[in-house]
Amino acid sequence: MDIVLLGSGNVATHFGKALSHAGHRIVQVYSRDLAHAAVLADALNTSAIDDLATVDPAADVYLIAVKDDAIGQVAAQLPASLKGAVVHTAGSVEMNILALQARTYGVIYPVQTFSVAKPVYFSEVPLALEASDEITYTRLAELAASLSIRVFPCDSRQRLALHMAAVFACNFTNHLYAIGAAILREHALDFDLIRPLILETAEKVMEHQPEDVQTGPAVRHDTGTIQKHLAALNGRPDLAALYQLISDHINHPQVISSK
Amino acid sequence: MDIVLLGSGNVATHFGKALSHAGHRIVQVYSRDLAHAAVLADALNTSAIDDLATVDPAADVYLIAVKDDAIGQVAAQLPASLKGAVVHTAGSVEMNILALQARTYGVIYPVQTFSVAKPVYFSEVPLALEASDEITYTRLAELAASLSIRVFPCDSRQRLALHMAAVFACNFTNHLYAIGAAILREHALDFDLIRPLILETAEKVMEHQPEDVQTGPAVRHDTGTIQKHLAALNGRPDLAALYQLISDHINHPQVISSK
């Protein structure tokens, strides 16, 4: 398919490369910053634009991969008459933000974390799909299937839940790694010491449900160890508060309330 | 070396198999429950005992791998005159709990999570070492080096910090996976959808420091998305409280205080 890539950041780059690799044609790369668009456009052997009025109206898909709060603006500034569907890639933005003029539209949300530093095997990234109508869904499903073996329908409410789940299991998890690293640093110990444990913890839930493999002092009701840890954290009330709240939640996942 | 294994649970089993595999001789396996001791003793081709008075006094190492709050009792019930060192394997128990009678003693703490279901490559498990005296340290270092390529000195305070770091980065992390799974389940979505993300998040910190690869709405100060998530969690004040506390902590890791 012919695709206009709207955005030139991390997600746009990963999509652009995967789409190009799958045999699609990237017609243009847009960014407000032309030099930034040009970097990705060069890599994809196509042209860069910084004016949404100059978007090619004959493309099959207009893929918006910009910051969440800019998606609406980009969609609104696109020419009124476009051949293809306007699609965004965000977890927590409703599809209906694209419901402008007489267009078809949809969402392709990749359930993965992309970084510049590390390549991602796009072919195994789950792609959550939503579309304004059945014909558009079929077209987007075809496009998504050329990128990944894991394509599934997902409405805007489910997608928000999926993104939230990812925030807990990925973003927050990484912050717990950072807390572990900080505690080690304070005691002249290297983060490398818990790297095997971190990997093992993740690998364990590849085949098990996390509830079934919970370990540690909280789930064992080992109050002696919990008290020792809280005492050792007495200079860090921030960490003690997190320790207490998460430990309580492990044992009473429903009853903890916000104060 | 000749080793008496005191305990027959998960950690004792992993140690027993690794020690045996490394060519050491397991002289006896002790448990309060003789039948339980017998299962491991059979697997290790040795004898089971349920009376600490009958422990072989000529072994090189008495490895205590029982619940934290039982370590002191087991150590106290051992015969007064033993040839070898008495060693425990716990993260948050001071070495001095073993300072009884005229014995030598120490700690070998494996920084890994052991489950019955999944084999662990002991050879890469970091082993934290502490001992009552230099000669014992050297002996234990020799033993540890036969099990793992990663052996390092670690006093009781450091070991407590290491265990705490592991609780944050492993036990608490697994609970965040469980929260993710629960959110997905509530929206008819499969946990499998975020498994690649979980693995990628762990793999990313194998080569990076977690602070350097933090992603998500909190670190982006994306208050729009954070508000959407908190609104979607309005039926779950427990999760909203966790979401808020961890998000705040990502941006102000020092100033959050326990209330």
Short mmCIF file of C-alpha atoms in Angstrom, two decimals:
data_model
loop_
_atom_site.label_atom_id
_atom_site.label_comp_id
_atom_site.label_asym_id
_atom_site.label_seq_id
_atom_site.Cartn_x
_atom_site.Cartn_y
_atom_site.Cartn_z
CA MET A 1 0.00 0.00 0.00
CA ASP A 2 0.96 3.66 -0.35
CA ILE A 3 1.43 5.21 3.04
CA VAL A 4 1.99 8.76 4.29
CA LEU A 5 3.83 8.76 7.60
CA LEU A 6 2.78 11.66 9.81
CA GLY A 7 5.46 11.95 12.48
CA SER A 8 9.17 11.17 12.53
CA GLY A 9 9.85 10.15 16.11
CA ASN A 10 10.46 6.79 17.68
CA VAL A 11 7.14 5.09 16.86
CA ALA A 12 7.01 6.60 13.36
CA THR A 13 10.53 5.33 12.72
CA HIS A 14 9.75 1.79 13.85
CA PHE A 15 6.52 1.74 11.80
CA GLY A 16 8.20 3.28 8.77
CA LYS A 17 10.97 0.70 8.72
CA ALA A 18 8.60 -2.21 9.30
CA LEU A 19 6.18 -1.02 6.61
CA SER A 20 8.96 -0.44 4.14
CA HIS A 21 10.46 -3.84 4.94
CA ALA A 22 7.04 -5.45 4.34
CA GLY A 23 7.00 -4.03 0.82
CA HIS A 24 4.79 -0.99 1.29
CA ARG A 25 5.66 2.36 -0.19
CA ILE A 26 6.18 5.29 2.14
CA VAL A 27 5.02 8.19 -0.01
CA GLN A 28 5.96 11.04 2.35
CA VAL A 29 7.22 11.66 5.86
CA TYR A 30 5.76 14.67 7.65
CA SER A 31 7.12 16.55 10.65
CA ARG A 32 6.69 20.16 11.80
CA ASP A 33 10.47 20.10 11.79
CA LEU A 34 11.53 19.48 8.18
CA ALA A 35 15.08 18.51 9.11
CA HIS A 36 13.71 15.89 11.49
CA ALA A 37 11.35 14.54 8.82
CA ALA A 38 14.25 14.43 6.36
CA VAL A 39 16.29 12.07 8.54
CA LEU A 40 13.57 9.43 8.47
CA ALA A 41 12.58 10.21 4.87
CA ASP A 42 16.18 9.64 3.76
CA ALA A 43 16.29 6.32 5.61
CA LEU A 44 13.06 5.30 3.87
CA ASN A 45 14.11 6.65 0.49
CA THR A 46 11.18 9.08 0.22
CA SER A 47 10.45 12.79 0.54
CA ALA A 48 9.99 14.94 3.64
CA ILE A 49 7.29 17.58 4.14
CA ASP A 50 6.53 20.06 6.92
CA ASP A 51 3.19 21.38 5.60
CA LEU A 52 0.13 19.18 6.03
CA ALA A 53 -1.58 20.94 3.11
CA THR A 54 0.98 19.31 0.79
CA VAL A 55 0.09 15.76 1.81
CA ASP A 56 -0.43 13.42 -1.16
CA PRO A 57 -4.24 12.96 -1.33
CA ALA A 58 -3.96 9.62 -3.18
CA ALA A 59 -2.34 7.46 -0.48
CA ASP A 60 -4.06 4.39 1.01
CA VAL A 61 -3.22 5.13 4.65
CA TYR A 62 -2.24 8.28 6.56
CA LEU A 63 -0.48 6.95 9.63
CA ILE A 64 -0.35 9.48 12.47
CA ALA A 65 2.45 8.66 14.92
CA VAL A 66 2.89 11.87 16.91
CA LYS A 67 2.45 12.78 20.59
CA ASP A 68 -1.02 11.95 21.91
CA ASP A 69 -2.09 15.56 22.36
CA ALA A 70 -1.03 16.48 18.80
CA ILE A 71 -3.04 13.73 17.04
CA GLY A 72 -6.24 15.80 16.88
CA GLN A 73 -4.43 18.81 15.44
CA VAL A 74 -2.66 16.80 12.76
CA ALA A 75 -5.93 15.09 11.76
CA ALA A 76 -7.74 18.45 11.61
CA GLN A 77 -5.07 20.02 9.42
CA LEU A 78 -5.07 17.26 6.82
CA PRO A 79 -6.71 18.12 3.48
CA ALA A 80 -10.46 17.50 3.47
CA SER A 81 -10.37 15.15 0.55
CA LEU A 82 -8.16 12.11 1.04
CA LYS A 83 -8.38 8.78 -0.72
CA GLY A 84 -7.22 6.60 2.17
CA ALA A 85 -7.94 6.05 5.84
CA VAL A 86 -6.53 8.28 8.57
CA VAL A 87 -5.05 6.07 11.30
CA HIS A 88 -3.42 6.79 14.64
CA THR A 89 -1.22 4.50 16.73
CA ALA A 90 -1.92 5.64 20.31
CA GLY A 91 -3.06 3.52 23.23
CA SER A 92 -5.11 6.05 25.16
CA VAL A 93 -6.61 8.25 22.43
CA GLU A 94 -10.16 7.50 21.28
CA MET A 95 -10.58 6.58 17.65
CA ASN A 96 -13.32 9.20 17.31
CA ILE A 97 -10.79 12.02 17.53
CA LEU A 98 -10.26 11.18 13.83
CA ALA A 99 -13.97 11.40 12.96
CA LEU A 100 -13.68 14.58 10.91
CA GLN A 101 -15.14 15.38 7.52
CA ALA A 102 -16.10 12.43 5.36
CA ARG A 103 -13.04 10.31 5.97
CA THR A 104 -12.58 6.72 6.92
CA TYR A 105 -10.33 6.21 9.90
CA GLY A 106 -8.97 3.74 12.39
CA VAL A 107 -6.31 2.79 14.92
CA ILE A 108 -3.35 0.44 14.81
CA TYR A 109 -1.90 0.32 18.33
CA PRO A 110 1.32 -1.65 18.74
CA VAL A 111 1.55 -3.23 22.20
CA GLN A 112 5.27 -2.79 22.62
CA THR A 113 7.81 -0.31 23.94
CA PHE A 114 10.06 1.15 21.28
CA SER A 115 13.44 2.65 21.96
CA VAL A 116 15.94 4.13 19.57
CA ALA A 117 18.70 2.04 21.10
CA LYS A 118 17.25 -1.43 20.64
CA PRO A 119 15.68 -3.05 17.57
CA VAL A 120 12.27 -4.68 18.01
CA TYR A 121 11.01 -7.68 16.08
CA PHE A 122 7.86 -6.07 14.76
CA SER A 123 6.59 -9.39 13.44
CA GLU A 124 5.69 -10.51 16.96
CA VAL A 125 4.30 -7.23 18.27
CA PRO A 126 0.56 -7.54 19.02
CA LEU A 127 -1.33 -4.97 16.94
CA ALA A 128 -4.68 -3.76 18.31
CA LEU A 129 -7.07 -2.77 15.50
CA GLU A 130 -10.12 -0.54 15.33
CA ALA A 131 -11.78 1.09 12.32
CA SER A 132 -14.64 3.40 11.40
CA ASP A 133 -16.31 0.76 9.21
CA GLU A 134 -15.92 -2.83 8.10
CA ILE A 135 -14.28 -2.12 4.77
CA THR A 136 -11.65 0.04 6.47
CA TYR A 137 -11.17 -2.63 9.15
CA THR A 138 -10.48 -5.22 6.47
CA ARG A 139 -7.97 -2.94 4.76
CA LEU A 140 -6.18 -2.14 8.01
CA ALA A 141 -6.19 -5.79 9.04
CA GLU A 142 -4.50 -6.62 5.75
CA LEU A 143 -1.89 -3.93 6.35
CA ALA A 144 -1.36 -5.02 9.98
CA ALA A 145 -1.05 -8.67 8.97
CA SER A 146 1.81 -7.74 6.67
CA LEU A 147 3.67 -6.40 9.71
CA SER A 148 2.84 -8.86 12.49
CA ILE A 149 1.42 -12.32 13.08
CA ARG A 150 -0.60 -11.00 16.05
CA VAL A 151 -3.45 -8.77 14.93
CA PHE A 152 -6.66 -8.46 16.96
CA PRO A 153 -9.79 -6.29 17.15
CA CYS A 154 -9.83 -3.88 20.10
CA ASP A 155 -12.28 -1.03 20.68
CA SER A 156 -11.26 2.29 22.25
CA ARG A 157 -12.26 1.28 25.80
CA GLN A 158 -10.36 -1.98 25.59
CA ARG A 159 -7.38 -0.16 24.12
CA LEU A 160 -7.33 2.27 27.04
CA ALA A 161 -7.35 -0.72 29.42
CA LEU A 162 -4.58 -2.37 27.43
CA HIS A 163 -2.49 0.77 27.64
CA MET A 164 -3.13 1.01 31.40
CA ALA A 165 -2.12 -2.62 31.86
CA ALA A 166 1.05 -1.86 29.92
CA VAL A 167 1.77 1.16 32.13
CA PHE A 168 1.57 -1.03 35.24
CA ALA A 169 3.46 -4.00 33.79
CA CYS A 170 6.07 -2.08 31.82
CA ASN A 171 6.52 1.60 32.75
CA PHE A 172 5.96 1.09 36.48
CA THR A 173 7.98 -2.10 36.46
CA ASN A 174 10.92 -0.24 34.95
CA HIS A 175 10.63 2.30 37.75
CA LEU A 176 10.81 -0.53 40.31
CA TYR A 177 14.00 -1.66 38.56
CA ALA A 178 15.27 1.92 39.00
CA ILE A 179 14.40 1.84 42.71
CA GLY A 180 16.27 -1.45 43.05
CA ALA A 181 19.27 0.09 41.28
CA ALA A 182 19.16 3.14 43.59
CA ILE A 183 19.05 0.99 46.75
CA LEU A 184 22.01 -1.04 45.51
CA ARG A 185 23.98 2.07 44.58
CA GLU A 186 23.49 3.46 48.08
CA HIS A 187 25.10 0.30 49.48
CA ALA A 188 28.00 0.13 47.02
CA LEU A 189 26.45 -2.80 45.18
CA ASP A 190 26.15 -3.13 41.41
CA PHE A 191 22.81 -3.25 39.55
CA ASP A 192 24.27 -6.19 37.66
CA LEU A 193 23.69 -8.33 40.76
CA ILE A 194 19.92 -8.31 40.27
CA ARG A 195 19.84 -8.45 36.47
CA PRO A 196 19.50 -12.27 36.36
CA LEU A 197 16.65 -12.02 38.86
CA ILE A 198 14.86 -9.38 36.79
CA LEU A 199 15.10 -11.49 33.66
CA GLU A 200 13.99 -14.65 35.48
CA THR A 201 10.99 -12.81 36.94
CA ALA A 202 9.89 -11.73 33.46
CA GLU A 203 10.60 -15.11 31.88
CA LYS A 204 8.59 -16.88 34.55
CA VAL A 205 5.35 -15.16 33.50
CA MET A 206 5.89 -16.05 29.85
CA GLU A 207 4.39 -19.43 30.70
CA HIS A 208 2.64 -18.80 34.01
CA GLN A 209 0.02 -16.38 35.25
CA PRO A 210 1.74 -13.84 37.56
CA GLU A 211 -0.66 -14.53 40.46
CA ASP A 212 0.49 -18.17 40.43
CA VAL A 213 4.20 -17.38 40.77
CA GLN A 214 4.16 -14.51 43.28
CA THR A 215 7.04 -14.82 45.73
CA GLY A 216 8.56 -12.64 48.45
CA PRO A 217 7.94 -11.62 52.06
CA ALA A 218 4.48 -10.08 51.47
CA VAL A 219 2.81 -13.14 49.96
CA ARG A 220 4.48 -15.32 52.63
CA HIS A 221 3.08 -12.99 55.34
CA ASP A 222 6.67 -12.80 56.58
CA THR A 223 6.13 -9.78 58.83
CA GLY A 224 9.59 -10.11 60.37
CA THR A 225 11.31 -9.48 57.05
CA ILE A 226 8.83 -6.76 56.07
CA GLN A 227 9.56 -4.93 59.35
CA LYS A 228 13.31 -5.25 58.78
CA HIS A 229 12.94 -3.74 55.30
CA LEU A 230 10.73 -0.89 56.51
CA ALA A 231 13.22 -0.16 59.30
CA ALA A 232 16.09 -0.13 56.80
CA LEU A 233 14.08 2.34 54.68
CA ASN A 234 13.53 4.73 57.56
CA GLY A 235 15.65 7.39 55.87
CA ARG A 236 13.56 7.04 52.72
CA PRO A 237 9.90 7.61 53.59
CA ASP A 238 9.07 7.68 49.86
CA LEU A 239 10.32 4.12 49.39
CA ALA A 240 8.80 2.96 52.68
CA ALA A 241 5.41 4.27 51.51
CA LEU A 242 5.70 2.41 48.20
CA TYR A 243 6.92 -0.74 49.97
CA GLN A 244 4.00 -0.65 52.37
CA LEU A 245 1.35 0.09 49.75
CA ILE A 246 2.50 -2.61 47.30
CA SER A 247 2.99 -5.20 50.07
CA ASP A 248 -0.51 -4.51 51.41
CA HIS A 249 -1.91 -4.74 47.90
CA ILE A 250 -0.28 -8.13 47.27
CA ASN A 251 -2.29 -9.55 50.14
CA HIS A 252 -5.47 -7.48 49.81
CA PRO A 253 -5.70 -6.54 46.13
CA GLN A 254 -9.22 -5.13 46.42
CA VAL A 255 -9.48 -3.27 49.69
CA ILE A 256 -6.68 -0.69 49.64
CA SER A 257 -8.22 2.70 48.98
CA SER A 258 -6.78 6.06 48.07
CA LYS A 259 -6.73 8.40 51.01
CA MET B 1 33.14 -31.13 50.32
CA ASP B 2 30.83 -33.04 52.64
CA ILE B 3 27.66 -31.12 53.18
CA VAL B 4 24.66 -31.56 55.49
CA LEU B 5 21.56 -29.97 54.00
CA LEU B 6 19.26 -28.55 56.67
CA GLY B 7 15.92 -28.01 54.96
CA SER B 8 14.16 -29.74 52.09
CA GLY B 9 12.12 -26.97 50.46
CA ASN B 10 12.62 -25.05 47.28
CA VAL B 11 15.95 -23.37 48.06
CA ALA B 12 17.35 -26.52 49.72
CA THR B 13 16.39 -28.53 46.64
CA HIS B 14 18.06 -26.12 44.20
CA PHE B 15 21.21 -25.96 46.37
CA GLY B 16 21.26 -29.72 46.90
CA LYS B 17 21.08 -30.45 43.17
CA ALA B 18 23.65 -27.80 42.27
CA LEU B 19 26.06 -28.99 45.00
CA SER B 20 25.66 -32.60 44.02
CA HIS B 21 26.13 -31.72 40.35
CA ALA B 22 29.34 -29.85 41.25
CA GLY B 23 30.75 -33.03 42.79
CA HIS B 24 30.12 -32.39 46.47
CA ARG B 25 28.73 -35.09 48.73
CA ILE B 26 25.42 -34.44 50.45
CA VAL B 27 25.86 -36.39 53.68
CA GLN B 28 22.33 -35.93 55.07
CA VAL B 29 19.11 -34.05 54.40
CA TYR B 30 17.25 -32.78 57.46
CA SER B 31 13.62 -31.76 57.76
CA ARG B 32 11.23 -31.72 60.74
CA ASP B 33 9.09 -33.78 58.40
CA LEU B 34 11.01 -36.98 57.67
CA ALA B 35 8.90 -37.88 54.63
CA HIS B 36 9.64 -34.46 53.14
CA ALA B 37 13.36 -34.85 53.82
CA ALA B 38 13.24 -38.31 52.24
CA VAL B 39 12.00 -36.99 48.89
CA LEU B 40 15.04 -34.75 48.49
CA ALA B 41 17.40 -37.27 50.11
CA ASP B 42 16.30 -39.89 47.58
CA ALA B 43 16.86 -37.51 44.70
CA LEU B 44 20.36 -36.78 46.06
CA ASN B 45 21.09 -40.41 46.87
CA THR B 46 21.65 -39.81 50.57
CA SER B 47 19.90 -40.29 53.91
CA ALA B 48 17.11 -38.30 55.54
CA ILE B 49 16.96 -37.27 59.21
CA ASP B 50 14.38 -35.44 61.31
CA ASP B 51 16.42 -35.04 64.52
CA LEU B 52 19.12 -32.38 64.61
CA ALA B 53 20.95 -34.30 67.35
CA THR B 54 21.76 -36.99 64.78
CA VAL B 55 23.55 -34.63 62.41
CA ASP B 56 26.93 -35.93 61.21
CA PRO B 57 29.50 -33.87 63.19
CA ALA B 58 32.25 -34.43 60.61
CA ALA B 59 30.80 -32.54 57.61
CA ASP B 60 32.53 -29.51 56.10
CA VAL B 61 29.43 -27.35 55.77
CA TYR B 62 25.99 -27.33 57.44
CA LEU B 63 23.80 -25.49 54.97
CA ILE B 64 20.61 -24.12 56.56
CA ALA B 65 17.93 -23.46 53.93
CA VAL B 66 14.72 -23.13 55.97
CA LYS B 67 12.25 -20.31 56.53
CA ASP B 68 13.89 -17.13 57.86
CA ASP B 69 12.30 -17.31 61.29
CA ALA B 70 13.38 -20.95 61.76
CA ILE B 71 17.09 -20.40 61.04
CA GLY B 72 17.94 -19.42 64.63
CA GLN B 73 16.15 -22.45 66.06
CA VAL B 74 17.85 -24.90 63.70
CA ALA B 75 21.27 -23.39 64.45
CA ALA B 76 20.63 -23.56 68.21
CA GLN B 77 19.57 -27.21 68.06
CA LEU B 78 22.66 -28.38 66.20
CA PRO B 79 25.20 -30.38 68.24
CA ALA B 80 27.71 -28.16 70.05
CA SER B 81 30.72 -29.76 68.46
CA LEU B 82 30.76 -29.66 64.68
CA LYS B 83 33.75 -29.86 62.38
CA GLY B 84 32.45 -27.57 59.63
CA ALA B 85 30.92 -24.15 59.24
CA VAL B 86 27.23 -23.45 59.81
CA VAL B 87 25.89 -21.43 56.88
CA HIS B 88 22.51 -19.94 56.08
CA THR B 89 21.19 -18.77 52.71
CA ALA B 90 18.78 -15.95 53.62
CA GLY B 91 18.79 -12.38 52.35
CA SER B 92 17.44 -10.56 55.37
CA VAL B 93 18.80 -12.56 58.31
CA GLU B 94 21.97 -11.30 60.02
CA MET B 95 24.92 -13.63 59.97
CA ASN B 96 25.32 -13.23 63.74
CA ILE B 97 22.22 -15.28 64.37
CA LEU B 98 24.62 -18.22 63.80
CA ALA B 99 27.17 -16.95 66.35
CA LEU B 100 26.57 -19.72 68.86
CA GLN B 101 29.07 -21.79 70.79
CA ALA B 102 32.55 -22.03 69.33
CA ARG B 103 31.53 -22.59 65.72
CA THR B 104 32.60 -21.00 62.49
CA TYR B 105 29.74 -19.73 60.39
CA GLY B 106 28.75 -17.74 57.34
CA VAL B 107 26.16 -16.91 54.70
CA ILE B 108 25.78 -17.87 51.05
CA TYR B 109 22.84 -15.87 49.68
CA PRO B 110 21.78 -16.67 46.12
CA VAL B 111 20.39 -13.60 44.37
CA GLN B 112 17.74 -15.40 42.37
CA THR B 113 14.13 -16.51 42.61
CA PHE B 114 13.66 -20.26 42.69
CA SER B 115 10.47 -22.00 41.72
CA VAL B 116 9.68 -25.67 41.64
CA ALA B 117 8.28 -25.32 38.13
CA LYS B 118 11.28 -23.83 36.36
CA PRO B 119 14.94 -24.92 36.38
CA VAL B 120 17.52 -22.22 37.15
CA TYR B 121 21.05 -22.14 35.78
CA PHE B 122 22.81 -21.95 39.12
CA SER B 123 26.15 -21.27 37.42
CA GLU B 124 25.10 -17.70 36.69
CA VAL B 125 23.36 -16.93 39.98
CA PRO B 126 25.23 -14.23 41.94
CA LEU B 127 26.22 -15.63 45.34
CA ALA B 128 26.67 -13.12 48.18
CA LEU B 129 29.22 -14.32 50.72
CA GLU B 130 29.91 -13.49 54.36
CA ALA B 131 31.84 -15.46 56.98
CA SER B 132 32.83 -15.35 60.63
CA ASP B 133 36.55 -15.34 59.83
CA GLU B 134 38.93 -15.29 56.91
CA ILE B 135 39.63 -19.01 56.82
CA THR B 136 35.92 -19.78 56.72
CA TYR B 137 35.42 -17.12 54.04
CA THR B 138 38.06 -18.77 51.88
CA ARG B 139 36.44 -22.18 52.35
CA LEU B 140 32.98 -20.85 51.51
CA ALA B 141 34.32 -18.92 48.54
CA GLU B 142 35.79 -22.15 47.23
CA LEU B 143 32.47 -23.91 47.67
CA ALA B 144 30.53 -21.04 46.09
CA ALA B 145 32.93 -20.85 43.15
CA SER B 146 32.19 -24.49 42.40
CA LEU B 147 28.51 -23.52 41.96
CA SER B 148 28.62 -20.15 40.24
CA ILE B 149 30.93 -17.86 38.32
CA ARG B 150 29.57 -14.85 40.26
CA VAL B 151 30.71 -14.87 43.88
CA PHE B 152 31.15 -11.64 45.84
CA PRO B 153 31.69 -10.47 49.44
CA CYS B 154 28.62 -8.89 51.04
CA ASP B 155 28.13 -7.98 54.70
CA SER B 156 24.80 -8.34 56.51
CA ARG B 157 23.75 -4.71 55.93
CA GLN B 158 24.53 -4.90 52.23
CA ARG B 159 22.74 -8.22 52.00
CA LEU B 160 19.60 -6.71 53.54
CA ALA B 161 19.77 -3.91 50.95
CA LEU B 162 20.26 -6.46 48.19
CA HIS B 163 17.22 -8.40 49.34
CA MET B 164 15.16 -5.19 49.50
CA ALA B 165 16.26 -4.24 45.98
CA ALA B 166 15.20 -7.72 44.87
CA VAL B 167 11.80 -7.31 46.54
CA PHE B 168 11.21 -4.09 44.58
CA ALA B 169 12.61 -5.32 41.27
CA CYS B 170 11.25 -8.86 41.40
CA ASN B 171 8.44 -9.51 43.90
CA PHE B 172 6.76 -6.13 43.43
CA THR B 173 7.33 -6.27 39.70
CA ASN B 174 5.54 -9.61 39.52
CA HIS B 175 2.64 -8.04 41.36
CA LEU B 176 2.50 -5.26 38.75
CA TYR B 177 2.32 -8.00 36.11
CA ALA B 178 -0.60 -9.46 38.09
CA ILE B 179 -2.33 -6.06 38.14
CA GLY B 180 -1.84 -5.79 34.38
CA ALA B 181 -3.33 -9.26 33.95
CA ALA B 182 -6.32 -8.34 36.15
CA ILE B 183 -7.03 -5.14 34.18
CA LEU B 184 -6.88 -7.07 30.91
CA ARG B 185 -9.14 -9.83 32.24
CA GLU B 186 -11.74 -7.25 33.24
CA HIS B 187 -11.81 -6.06 29.62
CA ALA B 188 -11.89 -9.50 28.00
CA LEU B 189 -8.28 -9.20 26.86
CA ASP B 190 -5.63 -11.89 27.20
CA PHE B 191 -2.50 -11.50 29.36
CA ASP B 192 -0.61 -12.87 26.38
CA LEU B 193 -1.01 -9.46 24.71
CA ILE B 194 1.46 -7.80 27.08
CA ARG B 195 3.90 -10.69 27.46
CA PRO B 196 6.23 -9.43 24.69
CA LEU B 197 6.20 -6.00 26.34
CA ILE B 198 7.08 -7.47 29.74
CA LEU B 199 10.00 -9.40 28.29
CA GLU B 200 11.23 -6.40 26.27
CA THR B 201 11.09 -4.20 29.40
CA ALA B 202 13.27 -6.67 31.31
CA GLU B 203 15.65 -7.25 28.42
CA LYS B 204 16.13 -3.53 27.95
CA VAL B 205 17.71 -3.13 31.40
CA MET B 206 20.11 -6.01 30.80
CA GLU B 207 22.28 -3.49 28.96
CA HIS B 208 20.94 -0.15 30.16
CA GLN B 209 20.39 1.50 33.51
CA PRO B 210 16.62 1.59 34.19
CA GLU B 211 16.60 5.37 34.80
CA ASP B 212 17.91 5.85 31.25
CA VAL B 213 15.13 3.88 29.55
CA GLN B 214 12.07 4.97 31.55
CA THR B 215 9.07 5.42 29.24
CA GLY B 216 5.36 6.06 29.73
CA PRO B 217 2.97 8.91 30.52
CA ALA B 218 4.49 9.83 33.91
CA VAL B 219 8.04 10.49 32.72
CA ARG B 220 6.63 12.37 29.68
CA HIS B 221 4.52 14.50 32.06
CA ASP B 222 1.58 13.49 29.87
CA THR B 223 -1.11 14.60 32.31
CA GLY B 224 -3.88 14.06 29.75
CA THR B 225 -3.18 10.33 29.57
CA ILE B 226 -2.62 10.06 33.32
CA GLN B 227 -6.02 11.66 33.94
CA LYS B 228 -7.69 9.28 31.46
CA HIS B 229 -6.16 6.30 33.25
CA LEU B 230 -7.15 7.56 36.70
CA ALA B 231 -10.69 8.18 35.43
CA ALA B 232 -10.85 4.66 33.98
CA LEU B 233 -9.72 3.31 37.38
CA ASN B 234 -12.46 5.14 39.28
CA GLY B 235 -14.07 1.83 40.27
CA ARG B 236 -10.74 0.61 41.63
CA PRO B 237 -9.47 3.12 44.21
CA ASP B 238 -6.75 0.61 45.19
CA LEU B 239 -5.27 0.66 41.69
CA ALA B 240 -5.79 4.41 41.33
CA ALA B 241 -3.81 4.94 44.56
CA LEU B 242 -0.96 2.76 43.29
CA TYR B 243 -1.04 4.45 39.89
CA GLN B 244 -0.86 7.89 41.46
CA LEU B 245 1.88 7.04 43.96
CA ILE B 246 4.15 5.34 41.44
CA SER B 247 3.58 8.04 38.79
CA ASP B 248 4.41 10.78 41.31
CA HIS B 249 7.48 8.84 42.39
CA ILE B 250 8.77 8.52 38.82
CA ASN B 251 8.94 12.30 38.62
CA HIS B 252 9.87 13.11 42.22
CA PRO B 253 11.73 10.07 43.52
CA GLN B 254 12.82 11.78 46.75
CA VAL B 255 9.95 13.92 47.97
CA ILE B 256 7.00 11.54 48.35
CA SER B 257 6.51 10.84 52.01
CA SER B 258 4.50 8.24 53.85
CA LYS B 259 1.38 9.75 55.35
#
